[in-house]
C-alpha cells in the first residue's frame, strides 16, 4: 500500500503544497555552485537581450489591453492578469522609439517593480540561456547610448550576441517610472 493512501485528503493536499513550494519559481535553481548564470533571452527590434531569470516573473501571450488616456506613447494600456491590473509597456518604443509589431511570437514579460508588476512587450522570447562566469567576463561594453544605462555588457552565446539587460535598472529609471504626459 502506498504511503499516500493512509493520508486524509487534506494531509495529501498539504504534502503537495509543501512539495510545490519547495520548487517554486521564486526559488532560484542551485546552479551557483557550478559557476553558471541563467537568464531569459528575448528580442526587441533587431537586438537580442538576456535578463537574469530571477528578474522575470512570467512570460505571457499578450492579453487584451485597455487604453489609458494621457500617457506616454510607449504605455500601451493595462492588462487584467488574474485579477491584477498590469501596465503594459512597449519596450521597443520605450528604448528605440519604434513600435513593436504584433505577431504570434510577441510576448509580455512580467517584471516586478516597486508597488506591483509591469508587463514589457517584446518581439520574441528565446527561452533560457545559461553562461559561465568566463563568458560573462569577456563581454564588450554597450555603445548605444539608449541602452548603456540598462545593458551592462554584450556577450557572445553561440552565434548570437546578447546584451545583459538589467530589468531592475529599467524599472528604477525616472523616465520609465513617469508614464503620464
Coordinates of C-alpha atoms in Angstrom, one line a residue:
X1 CA 0.0 0.0 0.0
X2 CA 1.3 3.5 -0.9
X3 CA 2.3 5.9 1.8
X4 CA -0.1 8.5 0.4
X5 CA -3.1 6.0 0.8
X6 CA -3.0 6.4 4.6
X7 CA -3.3 10.2 4.4
X8 CA -6.5 12.2 4.6
X9 CA -7.3 14.3 1.5
X10 CA -6.3 17.4 3.5
X11 CA -3.0 15.9 4.5
X12 CA -2.3 14.8 0.9
X13 CA -3.0 18.4 -0.4
X14 CA -0.8 19.9 2.3
X15 CA 2.0 17.5 1.3
X16 CA 1.6 18.5 -2.4
X17 CA 1.6 22.2 -1.4
X18 CA 4.9 21.8 0.5
X19 CA 6.5 20.0 -2.4
X20 CA 5.3 22.7 -4.8
X21 CA 6.6 25.5 -2.6
X22 CA 10.0 23.7 -2.4
X23 CA 10.2 24.0 -6.2
X24 CA 8.6 27.4 -6.6
X25 CA 9.6 29.8 -9.4
X26 CA 10.8 32.3 -6.8
X27 CA 13.5 29.9 -5.5
X28 CA 16.4 30.0 -8.0
X29 CA 17.8 26.7 -9.1
X30 CA 21.1 25.9 -7.5
X31 CA 23.5 26.4 -10.3
X32 CA 25.7 28.9 -8.4
X33 CA 28.0 26.1 -7.2
X34 CA 28.8 25.3 -10.8
X35 CA 29.6 29.0 -11.6
X36 CA 26.7 29.2 -14.0
X37 CA 24.4 32.2 -14.6
X38 CA 20.9 31.7 -16.0
X39 CA 18.7 34.2 -17.9
X40 CA 15.8 34.5 -20.3
X41 CA 16.7 35.6 -23.8
X42 CA 14.4 37.9 -25.8
X43 CA 14.5 40.2 -28.8
X44 CA 13.5 43.9 -29.1
X45 CA 13.7 45.1 -32.6
X46 CA 16.9 43.8 -34.1
X47 CA 18.7 43.5 -30.7
X48 CA 18.9 40.3 -28.6
X49 CA 19.0 40.6 -24.8
X50 CA 19.1 38.3 -21.8
X51 CA 18.0 39.2 -18.3
X52 CA 18.6 37.2 -15.1
X53 CA 16.0 34.5 -14.7
X54 CA 15.2 36.0 -11.2
X55 CA 14.3 39.3 -12.8
X56 CA 11.4 37.9 -15.0
X57 CA 8.4 36.5 -13.1
X58 CA 6.4 35.2 -16.0
X59 CA 6.0 35.1 -19.8
X60 CA 2.6 35.6 -21.4
X61 CA 0.9 35.8 -24.7
X62 CA -0.3 39.4 -25.0
X63 CA -3.7 39.7 -23.2
X64 CA -6.4 42.2 -24.2
X65 CA -5.3 45.7 -23.2
X66 CA -7.4 48.7 -22.0
X67 CA -6.1 52.1 -23.3
X68 CA -5.1 54.7 -20.6
X69 CA -5.5 58.2 -21.9
X70 CA -2.9 60.9 -21.1
X71 CA 0.1 58.6 -21.0
X72 CA 3.3 58.2 -22.9
X73 CA 3.0 56.5 -26.3
X74 CA 5.1 53.5 -25.0
X75 CA 2.4 52.7 -22.4
X76 CA 0.1 50.5 -24.4
X77 CA -2.5 50.2 -21.7
X78 CA -3.3 47.9 -18.8
X79 CA -4.0 44.2 -18.8
X80 CA -6.0 42.2 -16.4
X81 CA -3.7 39.4 -15.3
X82 CA -5.5 37.0 -12.9
X83 CA -7.4 39.9 -11.4
X84 CA -4.4 42.3 -11.2
X85 CA -4.1 45.4 -13.4
X86 CA -0.7 45.3 -15.0
X87 CA 0.6 48.3 -17.1
X88 CA 1.9 47.0 -20.5
X89 CA 4.9 48.8 -21.9
X90 CA 6.1 48.6 -25.5
X91 CA 9.8 48.1 -24.7
X92 CA 10.8 48.7 -28.3
X93 CA 9.0 52.0 -28.3
X94 CA 10.5 53.0 -24.9
X95 CA 14.1 52.1 -25.9
X96 CA 14.2 52.9 -29.6
X97 CA 11.0 54.9 -30.3
X98 CA 9.9 52.1 -32.7
X99 CA 6.6 50.4 -32.2
X100 CA 6.8 46.6 -31.6
X101 CA 4.8 44.8 -34.3
X102 CA 2.2 42.3 -33.1
X103 CA 2.9 38.7 -34.2
X104 CA 2.4 35.2 -32.9
X105 CA 5.8 35.4 -31.3
X106 CA 5.2 38.7 -29.4
X107 CA 5.2 38.2 -25.7
X108 CA 4.7 40.1 -22.5
X109 CA 7.5 39.7 -19.8
X110 CA 6.1 40.3 -16.3
X111 CA 8.7 42.1 -14.1
X112 CA 8.3 43.2 -10.5
X113 CA 8.7 46.8 -9.7
X114 CA 8.1 48.8 -6.6
X115 CA 4.4 48.7 -5.9
X116 CA 3.5 45.9 -8.3
X117 CA 4.2 44.3 -11.6
X118 CA 4.8 45.7 -15.1
X119 CA 4.5 43.9 -18.4
X120 CA 7.1 44.5 -21.1
X121 CA 6.2 43.8 -24.7
X122 CA 9.0 42.1 -26.6
X123 CA 9.2 40.9 -30.2
X124 CA 10.1 37.3 -29.2
X125 CA 11.3 35.2 -26.4
X126 CA 14.2 32.8 -27.0
X127 CA 13.9 30.9 -23.7
X128 CA 16.5 30.1 -21.1
X129 CA 20.2 30.9 -21.7
X130 CA 23.0 29.7 -19.5
X131 CA 26.5 31.0 -19.4
X132 CA 29.5 30.6 -17.1
X133 CA 31.5 33.3 -15.4
X134 CA 34.2 33.2 -18.1
X135 CA 31.7 34.1 -20.8
X136 CA 30.2 36.9 -18.7
X137 CA 33.6 38.4 -18.0
X138 CA 34.6 38.6 -21.7
X139 CA 31.7 40.8 -22.8
X140 CA 32.0 44.1 -24.7
X141 CA 30.6 47.3 -23.4
X142 CA 27.4 48.7 -24.8
X143 CA 27.9 51.6 -27.3
X144 CA 24.3 52.5 -28.0
X145 CA 23.6 55.4 -25.6
X146 CA 19.9 54.5 -25.5
X147 CA 20.9 51.1 -24.0
X148 CA 24.0 51.8 -22.0
X149 CA 22.2 52.5 -18.7
X150 CA 20.4 49.1 -18.9
X151 CA 22.9 46.9 -20.6
X152 CA 26.0 46.0 -18.5
X153 CA 27.8 44.2 -21.4
X154 CA 27.3 42.3 -24.5
X155 CA 28.2 38.6 -24.6
X156 CA 28.5 36.0 -27.3
X157 CA 26.4 32.9 -26.8
X158 CA 26.8 30.6 -29.7
X159 CA 26.3 32.5 -32.9
X160 CA 24.4 35.4 -31.3
X161 CA 25.4 38.4 -29.3
X162 CA 23.1 39.2 -26.3
X163 CA 23.1 42.4 -24.2
X164 CA 22.9 41.6 -20.5
X165 CA 19.8 43.7 -19.8
X166 CA 19.1 44.8 -16.2
X167 CA 15.3 44.8 -15.5
X168 CA 16.0 46.3 -12.1
X169 CA 17.7 49.3 -13.7
X170 CA 14.9 49.7 -16.1
X171 CA 12.1 49.8 -13.5
X172 CA 14.1 52.3 -11.4
X173 CA 14.8 54.7 -14.3
X174 CA 13.0 58.0 -13.8
X175 CA 11.7 58.3 -17.4
X176 CA 10.3 54.7 -17.2
X177 CA 8.5 55.5 -14.0
X178 CA 6.9 58.6 -15.4
X179 CA 4.3 57.3 -17.8
X180 CA 1.9 60.2 -17.6
X181 CA 2.2 63.0 -20.2

